């Protein structure tokens, strides 16, 4: 039994949850990416996994957005811990305060990523911040269904393919389920991340305490990868220079299916879509404080609209256009592209043990110019705002 073409498998893991005889397991197959494997002794050939698989679903319905906004959390501390404008944590708080549960991605003890279901605001810090590694879904779809069937509300946050998977798994709309899909550039390999951490920690001799992959130090669009070690040492490098982040950004370390991602457009599966608002320009005084992070919030359904209204007093926001949303967010326009020859050469070098820094140098070069461009962008924004303010 083949569930879907392996090139199209997103690794969402939902086939594991929908198998009633527990015959499917996600196993690391190549380069740190997980694929479903079927135990033929247990499989009863019911075809449920194949029928529900999002990769086989061709009926993607377009959602016309009800509203598109630039927004950020008024709470400075929460905003600085978040990747963009800190909108996710606000939405999550509202659900948790009303006795609901939130599913999102946390680091596990070995700094791999996993979906977890939390029920208290105290645990929310585990989900804050983007972890740019593919998450293990760990039967989260089943846990969510059980929670909903027990009458509790749930907020789920994940990549678009995981949102699509959850909708197909449930097979019907639950009024108490709220879906947040992130705009997603793609999910990098767990093995690349492991090798990178191994190199940064001197083969594991320094114990890692905390990792922040988009540390706003000092600014959102000038962020750092920061790794804190138990011995009080720290590694910190601009995301535009850090080798793991650069390989993620350019696309070399991403899963094969991400290169043909069917979600890299405005047809969304979440009630609300969250992203970085890279094309943002401040056009009023209250917006001039954008350097701590701006979220692009796309409200796709009436449920999403209700949720957005609930947080509206806690955020600074302004309606924006589809054109502006699309302008600087490539992941809303098309999947990443790197020629097959280059990708194959990259993985061959990876297979012979080439270090992550060497891979970055060989395949992407050192991007010296980007920090300068960021300064130019900032000066341009300030000039534009000063001129506009005096009009
Ligand atoms: C793999 C990945 C790729 C992304 N690519 C883009 C992009 O190309 N363009 C863009 O504009 N935005 C992208 N984002 C989204 C962006 O980084 C922010 O997550 C988003 O704007 C929400 O930010 P926030 O400040 O509201 O909340 P934050 O506190 O930063 O929220 C983080 C949210 O991300 C979820 N999350 C964290 N890690 C993962 C993971 N590995 N898999 C699934 N969910 C995860 C958490 O559960 C939480 O809901 C990506 C995110 C991820 C995880």
Coordinates of C-alpha atoms and ligand atoms in Angstrom, one line a residue:
X1 CA 0.0 0.0 0.0
X2 CA 1.4 3.4 -1.0
X3 CA -0.4 6.3 0.9
X4 CA 0.8 9.0 -1.5
X5 CA 3.7 9.7 -3.8
X6 CA 6.7 10.2 -1.6
X7 CA 7.7 13.5 -3.4
X8 CA 4.3 14.9 -2.3
X9 CA 4.3 13.6 1.3
X10 CA 4.5 16.7 3.6
X11 CA 5.2 14.6 6.7
X12 CA 2.1 15.9 8.4
X13 CA 1.7 12.5 10.1
X14 CA -2.1 12.4 10.0
X15 CA -2.1 8.9 8.4
X16 CA -0.7 7.6 11.7
X17 CA -3.7 9.1 13.6
X18 CA -6.3 7.8 11.2
X19 CA -5.1 4.2 11.1
X20 CA -7.5 2.3 13.3
X21 CA -5.1 -0.7 13.6
X22 CA -2.0 1.4 14.4
X23 CA -0.2 0.0 11.4
X24 CA 1.5 3.2 10.5
X25 CA 4.6 4.8 12.0
X26 CA 6.6 7.9 11.0
X27 CA 10.2 6.9 10.4
X28 CA 13.2 8.8 9.5
X29 CA 13.9 7.7 5.9
X30 CA 16.4 10.1 4.4
X31 CA 18.3 13.2 5.4
X32 CA 16.3 13.7 8.6
X33 CA 12.9 13.7 7.0
X34 CA 10.2 11.4 8.3
X35 CA 7.8 9.4 6.1
X36 CA 5.0 7.0 7.0
X37 CA 5.9 3.3 6.9
X38 CA 3.2 0.6 7.0
X39 CA 3.5 -2.6 8.9
X40 CA 2.0 -5.0 6.4
X41 CA 1.3 -7.6 9.1
X42 CA -1.1 -5.2 10.8
X43 CA -2.5 -3.4 7.8
X44 CA -6.1 -4.4 7.0
X45 CA -6.1 -2.5 3.6
X46 CA -9.0 -0.3 4.5
X47 CA -7.6 2.6 2.5
X48 CA -8.5 5.2 5.1
X49 CA -5.0 6.7 5.2
X50 CA -4.9 7.0 1.4
X51 CA -8.4 8.6 1.2
X52 CA -7.7 11.1 4.0
X53 CA -4.1 12.1 3.0
X54 CA -3.9 15.8 2.2
X55 CA -1.4 15.1 -0.6
X56 CA -4.1 13.2 -2.4
X57 CA -6.7 15.9 -1.9
X58 CA -7.2 18.0 -5.0
X59 CA -10.3 19.9 -3.7
X60 CA -8.5 22.9 -2.3
X61 CA -11.1 25.6 -1.9
X62 CA -10.1 29.2 -2.2
X63 CA -10.9 31.4 0.8
X64 CA -11.4 35.0 0.0
X65 CA -10.0 36.9 3.0
X66 CA -12.5 38.8 5.0
X67 CA -9.8 41.2 6.1
X68 CA -6.0 41.6 6.0
X69 CA -4.2 43.6 8.7
X70 CA -0.8 44.7 9.9
X71 CA -0.9 44.1 13.7
X72 CA 1.2 43.7 16.8
X73 CA 0.6 42.9 20.5
X74 CA 0.5 46.0 22.7
X75 CA 2.3 44.0 25.4
X76 CA 6.0 44.7 24.8
X77 CA 7.4 41.7 26.6
X78 CA 5.2 39.2 24.8
X79 CA 5.9 40.9 21.5
X80 CA 9.6 40.6 21.9
X81 CA 9.5 36.9 22.7
X82 CA 7.5 36.2 19.6
X83 CA 8.8 35.9 16.0
X84 CA 6.6 38.6 14.4
X85 CA 4.1 40.8 16.2
X86 CA 3.2 38.3 19.0
X87 CA -0.4 37.8 17.7
X88 CA -0.3 34.0 18.3
X89 CA 0.2 34.3 22.0
X90 CA -2.8 36.7 22.4
X91 CA -5.1 34.4 20.5
X92 CA -3.9 31.5 22.5
X93 CA -4.4 33.3 25.8
X94 CA -8.0 34.1 25.0
X95 CA -8.8 30.4 24.4
X96 CA -6.9 29.2 27.5
X97 CA -8.6 31.8 29.7
X98 CA -12.0 30.4 28.5
X99 CA -11.1 26.9 29.6
X100 CA -10.0 25.8 26.1
X101 CA -6.8 24.1 25.0
X102 CA -4.1 25.2 22.6
X103 CA -2.0 23.0 20.2
X104 CA 1.3 24.3 19.0
X105 CA 5.0 23.5 18.6
X106 CA 7.5 23.2 21.5
X107 CA 11.1 22.1 21.8
X108 CA 11.5 18.6 23.3
X109 CA 14.4 17.7 25.6
X110 CA 16.8 17.1 22.7
X111 CA 15.8 20.3 20.8
X112 CA 13.6 18.5 18.3
X113 CA 10.2 20.0 17.7
X114 CA 6.9 18.5 18.6
X115 CA 3.2 19.4 18.6
X116 CA 1.8 19.6 22.2
X117 CA -1.6 20.3 23.6
X118 CA -1.5 22.7 26.6
X119 CA -4.2 23.8 28.9
X120 CA -2.7 26.7 30.9
X121 CA -1.3 30.2 30.2
X122 CA 1.8 29.2 32.2
X123 CA 2.8 26.7 29.5
X124 CA 2.3 29.1 26.6
X125 CA 6.0 30.2 26.6
X126 CA 6.8 26.7 25.3
X127 CA 4.9 27.5 22.1
X128 CA 6.2 31.0 21.6
X129 CA 8.6 31.6 18.7
X130 CA 9.1 29.9 15.4
X131 CA 11.1 26.8 15.5
X132 CA 12.3 26.3 11.9
X133 CA 12.5 22.5 12.0
X134 CA 9.7 20.1 10.9
X135 CA 7.6 19.2 14.0
X136 CA 6.6 15.7 15.1
X137 CA 2.8 15.7 15.3
X138 CA 2.7 12.9 17.8
X139 CA -1.0 11.9 17.4
X140 CA -2.0 15.5 17.9
X141 CA -5.0 15.2 15.5
X142 CA -6.5 12.4 17.6
X143 CA -5.9 14.4 20.8
X144 CA -7.7 17.4 19.3
X145 CA -10.7 15.3 18.2
X146 CA -11.0 13.8 21.7
X147 CA -10.8 17.2 23.3
X148 CA -13.5 18.6 21.0
X149 CA -15.7 15.6 21.5
X150 CA -15.4 16.2 25.2
X151 CA -16.9 19.7 24.7
X152 CA -13.7 21.8 25.1
X153 CA -12.6 24.4 22.6
X154 CA -9.2 24.1 20.9
X155 CA -6.9 26.5 19.1
X156 CA -4.6 24.7 16.7
X157 CA -1.5 26.3 15.2
X158 CA 0.8 24.8 12.6
X159 CA 1.9 24.9 9.0
X160 CA -0.7 25.0 6.2
X161 CA -0.2 21.3 5.4
X162 CA -0.9 20.4 9.1
X163 CA -4.0 22.6 9.1
X164 CA -5.3 20.9 5.9
X165 CA -4.5 17.5 7.6
X166 CA -6.5 18.4 10.7
X167 CA -9.5 19.5 8.7
X168 CA -9.4 16.2 6.7
X169 CA -8.9 14.1 9.8
X170 CA -11.9 15.6 11.5
X171 CA -14.1 15.5 8.4
X172 CA -16.5 18.1 9.7
X173 CA -16.5 21.6 11.0
X174 CA -16.4 21.9 14.8
X175 CA -17.7 25.3 16.1
X176 CA -15.2 25.2 19.0
X177 CA -12.1 24.6 16.8
X178 CA -10.0 27.6 15.8
X179 CA -7.3 27.1 13.2
X180 CA -4.2 29.2 12.8
X181 CA -2.1 28.5 9.8
X182 CA 1.3 30.1 9.4
X183 CA 2.6 31.3 6.1
X184 CA 5.4 28.8 5.6
X185 CA 8.5 28.9 3.5
X186 CA 9.1 25.2 4.1
X187 CA 10.3 22.8 6.8
X188 CA 14.0 22.0 7.2
X189 CA 15.5 18.7 8.0
X190 CA 16.0 17.5 11.6
X191 CA 19.4 16.0 10.7
X192 CA 20.7 19.3 9.4
X193 CA 19.6 20.9 12.6
X194 CA 21.2 18.2 14.7
X195 CA 24.5 18.5 12.8
X196 CA 24.4 22.3 13.2
X197 CA 23.7 22.1 17.0
X198 CA 26.5 19.5 17.3
X199 CA 28.9 21.8 15.6
X200 CA 27.9 24.9 17.7
X201 CA 28.1 22.9 21.0
X202 CA 31.6 21.4 20.2
X203 CA 30.2 17.9 19.6
X204 CA 27.8 18.2 22.5
X205 CA 30.5 19.1 25.1
X206 CA 28.5 22.3 25.8
X207 CA 25.0 21.7 27.0
X208 CA 22.3 23.8 25.3
X209 CA 20.0 25.7 27.6
X210 CA 17.9 27.7 25.1
X211 CA 17.6 28.3 21.4
X212 CA 16.0 31.4 19.8
X213 CA 16.0 31.1 16.0
X214 CA 14.7 34.7 15.5
X215 CA 16.0 36.6 18.5
X216 CA 14.9 40.3 18.1
X217 CA 18.3 41.7 19.1
X218 CA 17.8 44.6 18.6
X219 CA 15.1 44.5 15.9
X220 CA 12.6 42.2 14.3
X221 CA 14.0 42.7 10.8
X222 CA 17.6 42.5 12.2
X223 CA 17.3 39.3 14.2
X224 CA 19.8 36.8 15.4
X225 CA 20.1 33.1 16.0
X226 CA 21.0 32.8 19.6
X227 CA 22.0 29.6 21.4
X228 CA 22.6 29.8 25.2
X229 CA 24.7 27.1 26.9
X230 CA 24.5 25.9 30.5
X231 CA 28.1 27.1 31.1
X232 CA 26.9 30.7 30.5
X233 CA 28.4 31.0 27.0
X234 CA 26.3 32.1 24.1
X235 CA 26.4 31.8 20.4
X236 CA 24.8 34.7 18.5
X237 CA 24.8 35.4 14.8
X238 CA 22.7 37.5 12.4
X239 CA 20.1 35.3 10.7
X240 CA 21.4 36.6 7.4
X241 CA 24.9 35.2 8.3
X242 CA 24.1 32.1 10.4
X243 CA 24.6 29.0 8.3
X244 CA 21.5 27.0 9.5
X245 CA 19.3 30.0 8.9
X246 CA 20.8 30.8 5.5
X247 CA 20.3 27.2 4.3
X248 CA 16.7 27.4 5.5
X249 CA 16.1 30.8 3.9
X250 CA 17.6 29.9 0.5
X251 CA 15.8 26.5 0.6
X252 CA 18.6 23.9 0.5
X253 CA 17.6 22.2 3.8
X254 CA 13.9 22.0 3.1
X255 CA 11.7 18.9 2.5
X256 CA 11.3 17.8 -1.1
X257 CA 7.5 18.3 -1.0
X258 CA 8.0 22.0 0.0
X259 CA 9.3 22.7 -3.5
X260 CA 5.9 21.9 -4.9
X261 CA 3.9 23.2 -1.9
X262 CA 0.2 23.8 -2.9
X263 CA -0.3 26.1 0.0
X264 CA 2.1 28.9 -1.1
X265 CA -0.7 31.2 -2.1
X266 CA -3.7 33.2 -0.7
X267 CA -6.0 30.1 -0.5
X268 CA -5.7 29.4 3.2
X269 CA -6.8 26.6 5.5
X270 CA -6.8 28.5 8.8
X271 CA -9.5 30.7 10.2
X272 CA -6.6 33.1 10.7
X273 CA -3.3 33.1 8.8
X274 CA -0.2 34.6 10.6
X275 CA 3.0 35.7 8.9
X276 CA 5.8 38.3 9.1
X277 CA 4.7 41.5 7.4
X278 CA 7.9 42.1 5.5
X279 CA 6.4 44.7 3.2
X280 CA 5.1 46.8 6.0
X281 CA 5.6 50.6 5.9
X282 CA 4.5 52.9 8.8
X283 CA 2.1 55.5 7.7
X284 CA 1.0 57.0 11.1
X285 CA 2.7 57.8 14.4
X286 CA 1.1 54.9 16.2
X287 CA 2.7 52.6 13.6
X288 CA 6.2 54.0 13.8
X289 CA 7.0 51.5 16.5
X290 CA 7.1 48.6 14.1
X291 CA 10.8 47.6 14.7
X292 CA 9.8 45.2 17.5
X293 CA 7.9 43.1 15.0
X294 CA 4.8 43.3 12.7
X295 CA 2.5 40.4 12.0
X296 CA 0.5 40.0 8.8
X297 CA -2.9 38.8 9.9
X298 CA -5.2 37.4 7.3
X299 CA -8.7 36.8 8.6
X300 CA -10.2 34.0 6.4
X301 CA -13.5 33.0 8.0
X302 CA -16.2 34.4 10.2
X303 CA -14.8 32.3 13.1
X304 CA -11.5 34.0 12.5
X305 CA -13.2 37.4 12.4
X306 CA -14.8 36.7 15.8
X307 CA -11.4 35.7 17.3
X308 CA -9.7 38.8 15.8
X309 CA -12.4 41.1 17.3
X310 CA -11.8 39.5 20.7
X311 CA -8.1 40.5 20.7
X312 CA -8.7 43.9 18.9
X313 CA -8.3 45.9 22.1
X314 CA -5.0 44.3 22.9
X315 CA -3.3 45.1 19.6
X316 CA -2.2 48.0 17.4
X317 CA -3.6 47.2 13.9
X318 CA -4.6 48.6 10.6
X319 CA -6.3 47.2 7.6
X320 CA -4.1 46.6 4.6
X321 CA -4.4 45.3 1.0
X322 CA -3.8 42.0 -0.6
X323 CA -1.2 43.7 -2.8
X324 CA 0.8 44.9 0.2
X325 CA 0.5 41.5 1.9
X326 CA 1.9 39.8 -1.2
X327 CA 4.5 42.4 -2.0
X328 CA 7.4 41.1 0.1
X329 CA 6.1 37.7 1.1
X330 CA 7.3 35.2 -1.5
X331 CA 5.9 32.3 0.5
X332 CA 2.4 33.6 -0.3
X333 CA 3.2 33.6 -4.0
X334 CA 5.0 30.4 -4.9
X335 CA 7.1 27.6 -3.4
X336 CA 10.9 28.0 -3.2
X337 CA 12.8 26.8 -6.2
X338 CA 16.3 25.4 -6.5
X339 CA 17.4 23.3 -9.5
X340 CA 17.4 19.6 -8.9
X341 CA 21.1 19.4 -9.9
X342 CA 22.1 21.8 -7.1
X343 CA 19.9 20.1 -4.5
X344 CA 21.4 16.7 -5.4
X345 CA 24.9 18.1 -5.2
X346 CA 24.0 19.7 -1.8
X347 CA 22.8 16.4 -0.3
X348 CA 25.7 14.5 -1.7
X349 CA 28.1 16.9 0.1
X350 CA 25.9 16.6 3.2
X351 CA 26.1 12.7 3.0
X352 CA 29.9 12.7 3.1
X353 CA 29.9 14.7 6.3
X354 CA 30.5 18.3 5.1
X355 CA 29.9 20.7 8.0
X356 CA 26.9 23.1 7.9
X357 CA 29.2 26.1 7.7
X358 CA 31.0 24.7 4.7
X359 CA 27.7 23.8 3.1
X360 CA 26.5 27.3 3.5
X361 CA 29.7 28.8 2.1
X362 CA 29.7 26.5 -0.9
X363 CA 26.0 26.8 -1.8
X364 CA 24.9 30.2 -0.7
X365 CA 28.1 32.2 -0.2
X366 CA 28.3 34.7 2.7
X367 CA 25.5 37.3 2.2
X368 CA 27.5 40.4 3.2
X369 CA 25.2 42.9 1.6
X370 CA 21.9 42.1 3.4
X371 CA 22.6 44.0 6.8
X372 CA 23.4 47.1 4.8
X373 CA 20.2 46.7 2.8
X374 CA 18.3 46.4 6.1
X375 CA 19.7 49.8 7.3
X376 CA 18.8 51.4 4.0
X377 CA 15.2 50.0 4.3
X378 CA 15.0 51.4 7.8
X379 CA 16.3 54.9 6.8
X380 CA 13.8 54.8 3.9
X381 CA 10.9 54.0 6.2
X382 CA 11.9 56.8 8.7
X383 CA 12.2 59.4 5.9
X384 CA 8.9 58.3 4.4
X385 CA 7.2 58.5 7.8
X386 CA 8.6 62.0 8.6
X387 CA 7.5 63.3 5.2
X388 CA 4.0 61.8 5.6
X389 CA 3.6 63.1 9.2
X390 CA 4.0 66.7 8.0
X391 CA 1.6 66.4 5.2
Ligands
LIG1 C1 8.7 26.4 9.5 C2 8.2 27.8 9.4 C3 8.3 28.6 8.3 C4 7.8 29.9 8.2 N1 7.9 30.6 7.0 C5 7.4 31.9 7.0 C6 7.6 32.6 5.8 O1 8.1 32.2 4.8 N2 7.0 33.9 5.7 C7 6.4 34.4 6.8 O2 5.9 35.5 6.7 N3 6.2 33.7 8.0 C8 6.7 32.4 8.1 N4 6.6 31.7 9.2 C9 5.7 32.3 10.3 C10 6.4 33.2 11.2 O3 7.7 32.8 11.5 C11 5.6 33.3 12.6 O4 5.5 32.1 13.1 C12 4.3 33.9 12.5 O5 4.3 35.1 11.9 C13 3.6 34.0 13.9 O6 4.3 34.8 14.7 P1 3.8 35.4 16.1 O7 4.7 36.6 16.4 O8 2.3 35.8 16.0 O9 3.9 34.3 17.1 P2 5.0 33.3 17.7 O10 5.0 33.4 19.2 O11 6.3 33.5 17.0 O12 4.3 32.0 17.3 C14 5.0 30.9 16.9 C15 3.9 30.0 16.3 O13 4.5 29.1 15.4 C16 4.2 27.8 15.8 N5 5.4 27.0 15.4 C17 6.6 27.2 15.9 N6 7.4 26.3 15.3 C18 6.7 25.6 14.4 C19 7.0 24.5 13.5 N7 8.2 24.0 13.4 N8 5.9 24.0 12.8 C20 4.7 24.4 12.9 N9 4.4 25.5 13.7 C21 5.4 26.0 14.5 C22 3.9 27.8 17.3 O14 3.1 26.7 17.6 C23 3.3 29.1 17.4 O15 1.9 29.0 17.1 C24 7.1 30.4 9.3 C25 7.0 29.7 10.5 C26 7.5 28.4 10.5 C27 7.4 27.6 11.8

